[in-house]
């Protein structure tokens, strides 16, 4: 399975041109599953961005609104070239009067192996590490709640708004505990590129200047996979940062770059 995650940056900047550029570049990436964050749908003004991309690719689409925005909705989506046979969503912890955050899951009927894919978008403020710690705990519980968790591989991808050394990300990578609890997911990019740090929120991308008060040059977007099993299921085969260059007009796909990962979801034949 090839998985891509990308924050679409809603309707900011030249959004129509950006969405066209994303649609133009997606076929060459040949992703089986695409996880999208900051997806906008404003009736009469912005057609559902995830459904627009899915229609162009011929993919199935699961969209879940997270919060009302600008007369419409902003949310998460999972696109798949294989049928989506089940979907689930959970709310994540948040302080009162703060934006709603969710995690969306979809069961993908891949050849030989039903695979659950989850996507999320955590709170973004630099001082919100403690909130993100609560959110990753909730996300982990949600991923583990799938009915066949003991037998199957799951993918968790999205914009986590935290760098690899943050406690909330160290928790997902099995490097620290939160409230006495531990878990473990494989960080696809880190495993395939040891010693390499590649920003997905990069100062070279002019669109990040709109939120100039946030520190640039950070890896915020991830593809995680549950632990590899003895039969080879869950093995990470490769990962890279993609959609990280403008077109000839100077249009970029988003203020974030995407992350692509190849993984083995079914048991090895060898």
Short mmCIF file of N, CA, C and O in Angstrom, two decimals, residues 96-227:
data_model
loop_
_atom_site.label_atom_id
_atom_site.label_comp_id
_atom_site.label_asym_id
_atom_site.label_seq_id
_atom_site.Cartn_x
_atom_site.Cartn_y
_atom_site.Cartn_z
N UNK A 96 -12.33 24.28 26.54
CA UNK A 96 -13.57 24.95 26.18
C UNK A 96 -13.32 26.10 25.20
O UNK A 96 -12.30 26.79 25.28
N UNK A 97 -14.23 26.25 24.26
CA UNK A 97 -14.21 27.36 23.31
C UNK A 97 -13.04 27.29 22.32
O UNK A 97 -12.70 28.30 21.70
N UNK A 98 -12.44 26.15 22.19
CA UNK A 98 -11.39 25.98 21.19
C UNK A 98 -11.92 25.14 20.04
O UNK A 98 -12.92 24.44 20.15
N UNK A 99 -11.21 25.19 18.89
CA UNK A 99 -11.68 24.50 17.70
C UNK A 99 -11.77 22.99 17.92
O UNK A 99 -10.97 22.39 18.63
N UNK A 100 -12.79 22.39 17.30
CA UNK A 100 -12.99 20.95 17.42
C UNK A 100 -11.92 20.22 16.62
O UNK A 100 -11.59 20.61 15.51
N UNK A 101 -11.38 19.16 17.21
CA UNK A 101 -10.40 18.31 16.54
C UNK A 101 -10.92 16.88 16.55
O UNK A 101 -11.51 16.42 17.55
N UNK A 102 -10.68 16.16 15.46
CA UNK A 102 -11.22 14.82 15.31
C UNK A 102 -10.17 13.87 14.75
O UNK A 102 -9.11 14.30 14.28
N UNK A 103 -10.48 12.59 14.78
CA UNK A 103 -9.72 11.57 14.08
C UNK A 103 -10.71 10.76 13.25
O UNK A 103 -11.75 10.32 13.77
N UNK A 104 -10.42 10.60 11.98
CA UNK A 104 -11.28 9.88 11.05
C UNK A 104 -10.61 8.57 10.66
O UNK A 104 -9.42 8.55 10.33
N UNK A 105 -11.36 7.48 10.70
CA UNK A 105 -10.84 6.18 10.29
C UNK A 105 -11.66 5.57 9.19
O UNK A 105 -12.88 5.76 9.13
N UNK A 106 -11.01 4.85 8.29
CA UNK A 106 -11.70 4.17 7.20
C UNK A 106 -11.10 2.78 7.01
O UNK A 106 -9.87 2.62 7.01
N UNK A 107 -11.95 1.79 6.86
CA UNK A 107 -11.51 0.43 6.56
C UNK A 107 -11.44 0.28 5.06
O UNK A 107 -12.44 0.44 4.36
N UNK A 108 -10.24 0.01 4.55
CA UNK A 108 -9.98 -0.08 3.12
C UNK A 108 -9.91 -1.55 2.71
O UNK A 108 -9.12 -2.32 3.27
N UNK A 109 -10.72 -1.93 1.73
CA UNK A 109 -10.72 -3.31 1.25
C UNK A 109 -9.62 -3.50 0.22
O UNK A 109 -9.85 -3.63 -0.98
N UNK A 110 -8.37 -3.52 0.70
CA UNK A 110 -7.23 -3.75 -0.18
C UNK A 110 -7.18 -5.22 -0.58
O UNK A 110 -7.68 -6.08 0.16
N UNK A 111 -6.59 -5.54 -1.72
CA UNK A 111 -6.43 -6.95 -2.09
C UNK A 111 -5.68 -7.71 -0.99
O UNK A 111 -4.63 -7.27 -0.53
N UNK A 112 -6.23 -8.79 -0.55
CA UNK A 112 -5.62 -9.72 0.40
C UNK A 112 -5.64 -9.24 1.85
O UNK A 112 -5.36 -10.03 2.76
N UNK A 113 -5.93 -7.97 2.13
CA UNK A 113 -5.87 -7.52 3.52
C UNK A 113 -6.74 -6.29 3.73
O UNK A 113 -6.50 -5.25 3.12
N UNK A 114 -7.75 -6.41 4.59
CA UNK A 114 -8.53 -5.25 5.00
C UNK A 114 -7.64 -4.40 5.90
O UNK A 114 -7.06 -4.90 6.87
N UNK A 115 -7.50 -3.12 5.58
CA UNK A 115 -6.58 -2.26 6.31
C UNK A 115 -7.29 -1.00 6.78
O UNK A 115 -7.93 -0.30 6.00
N UNK A 116 -7.16 -0.72 8.06
CA UNK A 116 -7.71 0.52 8.61
C UNK A 116 -6.69 1.64 8.45
O UNK A 116 -5.51 1.48 8.77
N UNK A 117 -7.16 2.78 7.95
CA UNK A 117 -6.34 3.97 7.81
C UNK A 117 -7.02 5.09 8.60
O UNK A 117 -8.23 5.29 8.49
N UNK A 118 -6.23 5.81 9.39
CA UNK A 118 -6.74 6.90 10.22
C UNK A 118 -6.01 8.18 9.86
O UNK A 118 -4.81 8.16 9.55
N UNK A 119 -6.72 9.28 9.94
CA UNK A 119 -6.08 10.58 9.74
C UNK A 119 -6.56 11.55 10.81
O UNK A 119 -7.70 11.45 11.29
N UNK A 120 -5.68 12.48 11.18
CA UNK A 120 -6.03 13.45 12.20
C UNK A 120 -5.28 14.75 11.96
O UNK A 120 -4.36 14.82 11.15
N UNK A 121 -5.67 15.77 12.70
CA UNK A 121 -5.07 17.10 12.62
C UNK A 121 -5.13 17.69 14.03
O UNK A 121 -6.20 18.09 14.49
N UNK A 122 -3.99 17.70 14.71
CA UNK A 122 -3.96 18.14 16.10
C UNK A 122 -3.91 19.66 16.21
O UNK A 122 -3.60 20.37 15.25
N UNK A 123 -4.19 20.14 17.41
CA UNK A 123 -4.16 21.58 17.67
C UNK A 123 -2.79 22.15 17.36
O UNK A 123 -1.77 21.48 17.54
N UNK A 124 -2.75 23.40 16.89
CA UNK A 124 -1.53 23.90 16.25
C UNK A 124 -0.67 24.84 17.08
O UNK A 124 0.50 25.06 16.75
N UNK A 125 -1.18 25.40 18.15
CA UNK A 125 -0.42 26.44 18.85
C UNK A 125 0.83 25.85 19.51
O UNK A 125 0.81 24.75 20.05
N UNK A 126 1.92 26.63 19.47
CA UNK A 126 3.19 26.13 20.00
C UNK A 126 3.10 25.78 21.48
O UNK A 126 3.78 24.86 21.95
N UNK A 127 2.26 26.50 22.21
CA UNK A 127 2.15 26.28 23.66
C UNK A 127 1.15 25.18 24.02
O UNK A 127 0.90 24.94 25.20
N UNK A 128 0.60 24.49 23.02
CA UNK A 128 -0.46 23.52 23.27
C UNK A 128 0.04 22.08 23.38
O UNK A 128 -0.71 21.13 23.13
N UNK A 129 1.30 21.89 23.77
CA UNK A 129 1.84 20.54 23.86
C UNK A 129 1.05 19.64 24.80
O UNK A 129 0.83 18.46 24.50
N UNK A 130 0.60 20.18 25.92
CA UNK A 130 -0.16 19.36 26.88
C UNK A 130 -1.49 18.92 26.28
O UNK A 130 -1.95 17.80 26.53
N UNK A 131 -2.10 19.79 25.49
CA UNK A 131 -3.35 19.41 24.82
C UNK A 131 -3.08 18.32 23.78
O UNK A 131 -3.84 17.35 23.68
N UNK A 132 -2.01 18.48 23.03
CA UNK A 132 -1.67 17.46 22.03
C UNK A 132 -1.36 16.12 22.70
O UNK A 132 -1.64 15.06 22.14
N UNK A 133 -0.79 16.15 23.90
CA UNK A 133 -0.55 14.91 24.62
C UNK A 133 -1.87 14.19 24.89
O UNK A 133 -1.98 12.96 24.71
N UNK A 134 -2.89 14.93 25.31
CA UNK A 134 -4.21 14.33 25.51
C UNK A 134 -4.78 13.82 24.19
O UNK A 134 -5.41 12.75 24.14
N UNK A 135 -4.55 14.58 23.12
CA UNK A 135 -5.09 14.20 21.83
C UNK A 135 -4.45 12.92 21.28
O UNK A 135 -5.14 12.05 20.75
N UNK A 136 -3.12 12.78 21.41
CA UNK A 136 -2.49 11.55 20.90
C UNK A 136 -2.89 10.34 21.72
O UNK A 136 -3.00 9.22 21.17
N UNK A 137 -3.14 10.52 23.01
CA UNK A 137 -3.65 9.42 23.82
C UNK A 137 -5.00 8.97 23.28
O UNK A 137 -5.28 7.76 23.15
N UNK A 138 -5.87 9.96 22.97
CA UNK A 138 -7.21 9.63 22.46
C UNK A 138 -7.12 8.98 21.08
O UNK A 138 -7.86 8.04 20.77
N UNK A 139 -6.21 9.48 20.24
CA UNK A 139 -6.04 8.90 18.91
C UNK A 139 -5.57 7.45 19.03
O UNK A 139 -6.08 6.55 18.34
N UNK A 140 -4.61 7.19 19.89
CA UNK A 140 -4.11 5.83 20.06
C UNK A 140 -5.22 4.90 20.53
O UNK A 140 -5.36 3.78 20.03
N UNK A 141 -6.03 5.34 21.48
CA UNK A 141 -7.16 4.53 21.96
C UNK A 141 -8.13 4.25 20.82
O UNK A 141 -8.64 3.12 20.68
N UNK A 142 -8.38 5.25 19.99
CA UNK A 142 -9.30 5.09 18.85
C UNK A 142 -8.75 4.09 17.84
O UNK A 142 -9.48 3.21 17.37
N UNK A 143 -7.47 4.20 17.51
CA UNK A 143 -6.87 3.26 16.56
C UNK A 143 -6.94 1.83 17.11
O UNK A 143 -7.25 0.88 16.39
N UNK A 144 -6.68 1.69 18.39
CA UNK A 144 -6.69 0.35 19.00
C UNK A 144 -8.10 -0.21 19.12
O UNK A 144 -8.27 -1.42 19.33
N UNK A 145 -9.12 0.62 19.00
CA UNK A 145 -10.49 0.17 19.18
C UNK A 145 -11.05 -0.57 17.97
O UNK A 145 -12.15 -1.12 18.04
N UNK A 146 -10.32 -0.55 16.83
CA UNK A 146 -10.82 -1.29 15.67
C UNK A 146 -10.95 -2.77 16.04
O UNK A 146 -10.14 -3.31 16.79
N UNK A 147 -11.96 -3.43 15.50
CA UNK A 147 -12.32 -4.75 15.97
C UNK A 147 -11.26 -5.81 15.82
O UNK A 147 -11.20 -6.75 16.61
N UNK A 148 -10.41 -5.68 14.81
CA UNK A 148 -9.40 -6.72 14.55
C UNK A 148 -7.99 -6.22 14.84
O UNK A 148 -7.04 -6.61 14.19
N UNK A 149 -7.86 -5.36 15.84
CA UNK A 149 -6.58 -4.72 16.12
C UNK A 149 -5.47 -5.73 16.40
O UNK A 149 -4.30 -5.48 16.10
N UNK A 150 -5.81 -6.87 16.98
CA UNK A 150 -4.78 -7.85 17.33
C UNK A 150 -4.22 -8.57 16.11
O UNK A 150 -3.14 -9.16 16.18
N UNK A 151 -4.95 -8.55 14.99
CA UNK A 151 -4.53 -9.31 13.82
C UNK A 151 -4.08 -8.46 12.64
O UNK A 151 -3.44 -8.97 11.72
N UNK A 152 -4.44 -7.17 12.62
CA UNK A 152 -4.22 -6.39 11.41
C UNK A 152 -3.32 -5.18 11.64
O UNK A 152 -3.14 -4.70 12.76
N UNK A 153 -2.79 -4.69 10.54
CA UNK A 153 -1.96 -3.48 10.52
C UNK A 153 -2.88 -2.27 10.38
O UNK A 153 -3.92 -2.33 9.72
N UNK A 154 -2.51 -1.16 10.98
CA UNK A 154 -3.24 0.08 10.81
C UNK A 154 -2.26 1.20 10.48
O UNK A 154 -1.09 1.17 10.91
N UNK A 155 -2.74 2.19 9.74
CA UNK A 155 -1.95 3.36 9.35
C UNK A 155 -2.58 4.59 10.02
O UNK A 155 -3.80 4.72 10.05
N UNK A 156 -1.73 5.45 10.55
CA UNK A 156 -2.16 6.70 11.16
C UNK A 156 -1.36 7.82 10.52
O UNK A 156 -0.14 7.86 10.66
N UNK A 157 -2.03 8.74 9.84
CA UNK A 157 -1.32 9.79 9.11
C UNK A 157 -2.01 11.13 9.33
O UNK A 157 -3.20 11.20 9.63
N UNK A 158 -1.24 12.20 9.15
CA UNK A 158 -1.85 13.51 9.24
C UNK A 158 -0.88 14.60 9.63
O UNK A 158 0.34 14.43 9.61
N UNK A 159 -1.46 15.74 10.00
CA UNK A 159 -0.73 16.91 10.45
C UNK A 159 -0.83 16.95 11.97
O UNK A 159 -1.88 17.28 12.51
N UNK A 160 0.28 16.62 12.63
CA UNK A 160 0.28 16.53 14.09
C UNK A 160 0.75 17.82 14.76
O UNK A 160 0.73 17.92 15.98
N UNK A 161 1.17 18.79 13.97
CA UNK A 161 1.57 20.10 14.50
C UNK A 161 2.59 20.00 15.63
O UNK A 161 2.57 20.81 16.57
N UNK A 162 3.48 19.03 15.54
CA UNK A 162 4.54 18.87 16.54
C UNK A 162 5.73 18.20 15.88
O UNK A 162 5.56 17.38 14.97
N UNK A 163 6.91 18.53 16.33
CA UNK A 163 8.14 17.97 15.77
C UNK A 163 8.46 16.62 16.41
O UNK A 163 7.93 16.29 17.49
N UNK A 164 9.33 15.83 15.81
CA UNK A 164 9.61 14.49 16.33
C UNK A 164 10.09 14.45 17.78
O UNK A 164 9.84 13.46 18.49
N UNK A 165 10.77 15.51 18.24
CA UNK A 165 11.31 15.48 19.60
C UNK A 165 10.28 15.91 20.65
O UNK A 165 10.55 15.81 21.86
N UNK A 166 9.11 16.38 20.24
CA UNK A 166 8.08 16.76 21.20
C UNK A 166 7.55 15.53 21.94
O UNK A 166 7.48 14.44 21.38
N UNK A 167 7.17 15.71 23.19
CA UNK A 167 6.73 14.57 23.99
C UNK A 167 5.56 13.84 23.36
O UNK A 167 5.47 12.61 23.43
N UNK A 168 4.63 14.60 22.75
CA UNK A 168 3.46 13.95 22.16
C UNK A 168 3.85 13.04 21.00
O UNK A 168 3.23 11.98 20.78
N UNK A 169 4.89 13.42 20.26
CA UNK A 169 5.36 12.57 19.16
C UNK A 169 6.25 11.44 19.68
O UNK A 169 6.25 10.33 19.14
N UNK A 170 7.03 11.73 20.69
CA UNK A 170 7.85 10.68 21.31
C UNK A 170 6.94 9.58 21.89
O UNK A 170 7.29 8.41 21.87
N UNK A 171 5.78 9.97 22.39
CA UNK A 171 4.82 8.99 22.89
C UNK A 171 4.39 8.05 21.77
O UNK A 171 4.40 6.82 21.93
N UNK A 172 4.01 8.60 20.61
CA UNK A 172 3.59 7.75 19.50
C UNK A 172 4.72 6.87 19.01
O UNK A 172 4.48 5.76 18.53
N UNK A 173 5.96 7.32 19.16
CA UNK A 173 7.13 6.55 18.70
C UNK A 173 7.66 5.61 19.76
O UNK A 173 8.71 4.99 19.59
N UNK A 174 6.96 5.50 20.89
CA UNK A 174 7.35 4.57 21.93
C UNK A 174 8.53 5.00 22.76
O UNK A 174 9.18 4.16 23.39
N UNK A 175 8.79 6.30 22.81
CA UNK A 175 9.99 6.81 23.49
C UNK A 175 9.71 7.45 24.83
O UNK A 175 10.65 7.81 25.55
N UNK A 176 8.45 7.62 25.19
CA UNK A 176 8.10 8.19 26.48
C UNK A 176 6.70 7.77 26.86
O UNK A 176 5.94 7.27 26.02
N UNK A 177 6.37 7.95 28.13
CA UNK A 177 5.04 7.63 28.63
C UNK A 177 4.24 8.91 28.84
O UNK A 177 4.81 9.98 29.09
N UNK A 178 2.93 8.79 28.75
CA UNK A 178 2.02 9.87 29.12
C UNK A 178 1.02 9.28 30.10
O UNK A 178 0.33 8.31 29.79
N UNK A 179 1.00 9.84 31.31
CA UNK A 179 0.12 9.36 32.37
C UNK A 179 0.29 7.86 32.59
O UNK A 179 -0.68 7.11 32.80
N UNK A 180 1.54 7.41 32.54
CA UNK A 180 1.85 6.02 32.82
C UNK A 180 1.54 5.05 31.70
O UNK A 180 1.72 3.84 31.86
N UNK A 181 1.12 5.55 30.55
CA UNK A 181 0.78 4.69 29.42
C UNK A 181 1.82 4.81 28.32
O UNK A 181 2.42 5.87 28.12
N UNK A 182 2.00 3.71 27.57
CA UNK A 182 2.92 3.69 26.43
C UNK A 182 2.25 3.07 25.23
O UNK A 182 1.30 2.29 25.35
N UNK A 183 2.79 3.41 24.06
CA UNK A 183 2.34 2.79 22.82
C UNK A 183 3.53 2.76 21.88
O UNK A 183 4.63 3.16 22.26
N UNK A 184 3.32 2.29 20.65
CA UNK A 184 4.40 2.33 19.67
C UNK A 184 3.85 2.28 18.26
O UNK A 184 3.04 1.41 17.92
N UNK A 185 4.28 3.24 17.45
CA UNK A 185 4.03 3.26 16.01
C UNK A 185 5.36 3.49 15.30
O UNK A 185 6.24 4.19 15.81
N UNK A 186 5.47 2.94 14.11
CA UNK A 186 6.64 3.19 13.28
C UNK A 186 6.48 4.54 12.58
O UNK A 186 5.46 4.78 11.93
N UNK A 187 7.46 5.38 12.70
CA UNK A 187 7.51 6.66 11.98
C UNK A 187 8.16 6.37 10.63
O UNK A 187 9.38 6.19 10.53
N UNK A 188 7.34 6.32 9.57
CA UNK A 188 7.83 5.84 8.27
C UNK A 188 9.01 6.65 7.76
O UNK A 188 10.02 6.07 7.32
N UNK A 189 8.92 7.96 7.81
CA UNK A 189 10.01 8.78 7.27
C UNK A 189 11.29 8.58 8.06
O UNK A 189 12.38 8.42 7.49
N UNK A 190 11.20 8.57 9.38
CA UNK A 190 12.39 8.43 10.22
C UNK A 190 13.05 7.07 10.01
O UNK A 190 14.29 6.97 9.95
N UNK A 191 12.25 6.02 9.88
CA UNK A 191 12.82 4.69 9.70
C UNK A 191 13.53 4.54 8.36
O UNK A 191 14.55 3.85 8.25
N UNK A 192 13.00 5.20 7.35
CA UNK A 192 13.57 5.06 6.00
C UNK A 192 14.65 6.09 5.70
O UNK A 192 15.38 5.94 4.71
N UNK A 193 14.78 7.10 6.53
CA UNK A 193 15.76 8.17 6.30
C UNK A 193 16.49 8.47 7.61
O UNK A 193 16.38 9.58 8.14
N UNK A 194 17.23 7.51 8.16
CA UNK A 194 17.87 7.71 9.46
C UNK A 194 18.82 8.89 9.44
O UNK A 194 19.61 9.07 8.52
N UNK A 195 18.69 9.73 10.48
CA UNK A 195 19.55 10.89 10.60
C UNK A 195 19.17 12.07 9.74
O UNK A 195 19.84 13.10 9.77
N UNK A 196 18.10 11.94 8.96
CA UNK A 196 17.67 13.02 8.06
C UNK A 196 16.44 13.70 8.66
O UNK A 196 15.49 13.04 9.06
N UNK A 197 16.47 15.02 8.72
CA UNK A 197 15.29 15.78 9.11
C UNK A 197 14.87 16.64 7.93
O UNK A 197 15.65 17.47 7.46
N UNK A 198 13.69 16.43 7.46
CA UNK A 198 13.15 17.16 6.32
C UNK A 198 11.88 17.88 6.76
O UNK A 198 10.91 17.25 7.18
N UNK A 199 11.89 19.20 6.68
CA UNK A 199 10.74 19.98 7.12
C UNK A 199 9.56 19.78 6.17
O UNK A 199 9.74 19.69 4.95
N UNK A 200 8.36 19.69 6.74
CA UNK A 200 7.15 19.72 5.92
C UNK A 200 6.43 21.05 6.07
O UNK A 200 5.49 21.34 5.33
N UNK A 201 6.87 21.85 7.03
CA UNK A 201 6.43 23.25 7.19
C UNK A 201 7.72 24.06 7.05
O UNK A 201 8.46 24.27 8.00
N UNK A 202 8.02 24.47 5.82
CA UNK A 202 9.37 24.95 5.50
C UNK A 202 9.38 26.44 5.19
O UNK A 202 8.49 26.96 4.51
N UNK A 203 10.43 27.11 5.64
CA UNK A 203 10.54 28.54 5.39
C UNK A 203 10.73 28.86 3.92
O UNK A 203 10.44 29.98 3.47
N UNK A 204 11.21 27.89 3.13
CA UNK A 204 11.37 28.11 1.69
C UNK A 204 10.03 28.23 0.98
O UNK A 204 9.96 28.77 -0.13
N UNK A 205 8.98 27.73 1.60
CA UNK A 205 7.64 27.83 1.05
C UNK A 205 7.04 29.17 1.46
O UNK A 205 6.78 29.40 2.65
N UNK A 206 6.79 30.09 0.53
CA UNK A 206 6.32 31.42 0.91
C UNK A 206 4.96 31.43 1.59
O UNK A 206 4.63 32.39 2.29
N UNK A 207 4.18 30.37 1.41
CA UNK A 207 2.86 30.35 2.03
C UNK A 207 2.93 30.25 3.55
O UNK A 207 1.98 30.61 4.25
N UNK A 208 4.05 29.76 4.10
CA UNK A 208 4.16 29.67 5.56
C UNK A 208 4.29 31.05 6.20
O UNK A 208 4.06 31.19 7.40
N UNK A 209 4.64 32.07 5.41
CA UNK A 209 4.81 33.42 5.96
C UNK A 209 3.50 33.97 6.52
O UNK A 209 3.52 34.87 7.36
N UNK A 210 2.37 33.44 6.06
CA UNK A 210 1.08 33.94 6.54
C UNK A 210 0.92 33.68 8.03
O UNK A 210 0.22 34.40 8.73
N UNK A 211 1.56 32.63 8.52
CA UNK A 211 1.59 32.33 9.96
C UNK A 211 3.02 32.47 10.45
O UNK A 211 3.58 31.58 11.08
N UNK A 212 3.60 33.63 10.17
CA UNK A 212 5.00 33.87 10.46
C UNK A 212 5.35 33.80 11.93
O UNK A 212 6.53 33.66 12.29
N UNK A 213 4.36 33.88 12.80
CA UNK A 213 4.61 33.79 14.24
C UNK A 213 4.81 32.35 14.70
O UNK A 213 5.18 32.10 15.85
N UNK A 214 4.56 31.39 13.80
CA UNK A 214 4.87 29.99 14.09
C UNK A 214 6.26 29.66 13.57
O UNK A 214 6.63 30.10 12.49
N UNK A 215 7.01 28.88 14.33
CA UNK A 215 8.38 28.56 13.93
C UNK A 215 8.38 27.75 12.64
O UNK A 215 7.71 26.72 12.57
N UNK A 216 9.12 28.19 11.61
CA UNK A 216 9.21 27.41 10.37
C UNK A 216 10.27 26.32 10.48
O UNK A 216 10.92 26.16 11.51
N UNK A 217 10.48 25.59 9.40
CA UNK A 217 11.52 24.57 9.36
C UNK A 217 11.25 23.39 10.27
O UNK A 217 12.16 22.88 10.92
N UNK A 218 9.99 22.91 10.30
CA UNK A 218 9.62 21.81 11.19
C UNK A 218 8.96 20.67 10.42
O UNK A 218 8.22 20.90 9.48
N UNK A 219 9.21 19.44 10.86
CA UNK A 219 8.49 18.28 10.31
C UNK A 219 7.26 18.08 11.17
O UNK A 219 7.35 17.68 12.33
N UNK A 220 6.10 18.35 10.59
CA UNK A 220 4.83 18.28 11.31
C UNK A 220 3.90 17.19 10.78
O UNK A 220 2.91 16.86 11.44
N UNK A 221 4.21 16.66 9.60
CA UNK A 221 3.32 15.73 8.92
C UNK A 221 3.95 14.34 8.90
O UNK A 221 5.14 14.20 8.59
N UNK A 222 3.15 13.31 9.20
CA UNK A 222 3.70 11.98 9.44
C UNK A 222 2.81 10.90 8.84
O UNK A 222 1.59 11.07 8.73
N UNK A 223 3.44 9.79 8.50
CA UNK A 223 2.74 8.53 8.25
C UNK A 223 3.28 7.54 9.28
O UNK A 223 4.47 7.21 9.27
N UNK A 224 2.41 7.11 10.18
CA UNK A 224 2.76 6.12 11.20
C UNK A 224 2.11 4.79 10.84
O UNK A 224 1.02 4.75 10.26
N UNK A 225 2.75 3.71 11.24
CA UNK A 225 2.23 2.37 11.01
C UNK A 225 2.38 1.58 12.30
O UNK A 225 3.39 1.71 13.01
N UNK A 226 1.37 0.78 12.63
CA UNK A 226 1.46 -0.06 13.82
C UNK A 226 2.64 -1.03 13.67
O UNK A 226 3.17 -1.21 12.58
N UNK A 227 3.11 -1.64 14.75
CA UNK A 227 4.35 -2.43 14.71
C UNK A 227 4.33 -3.53 13.64
O UNK A 227 3.30 -4.17 13.39
#
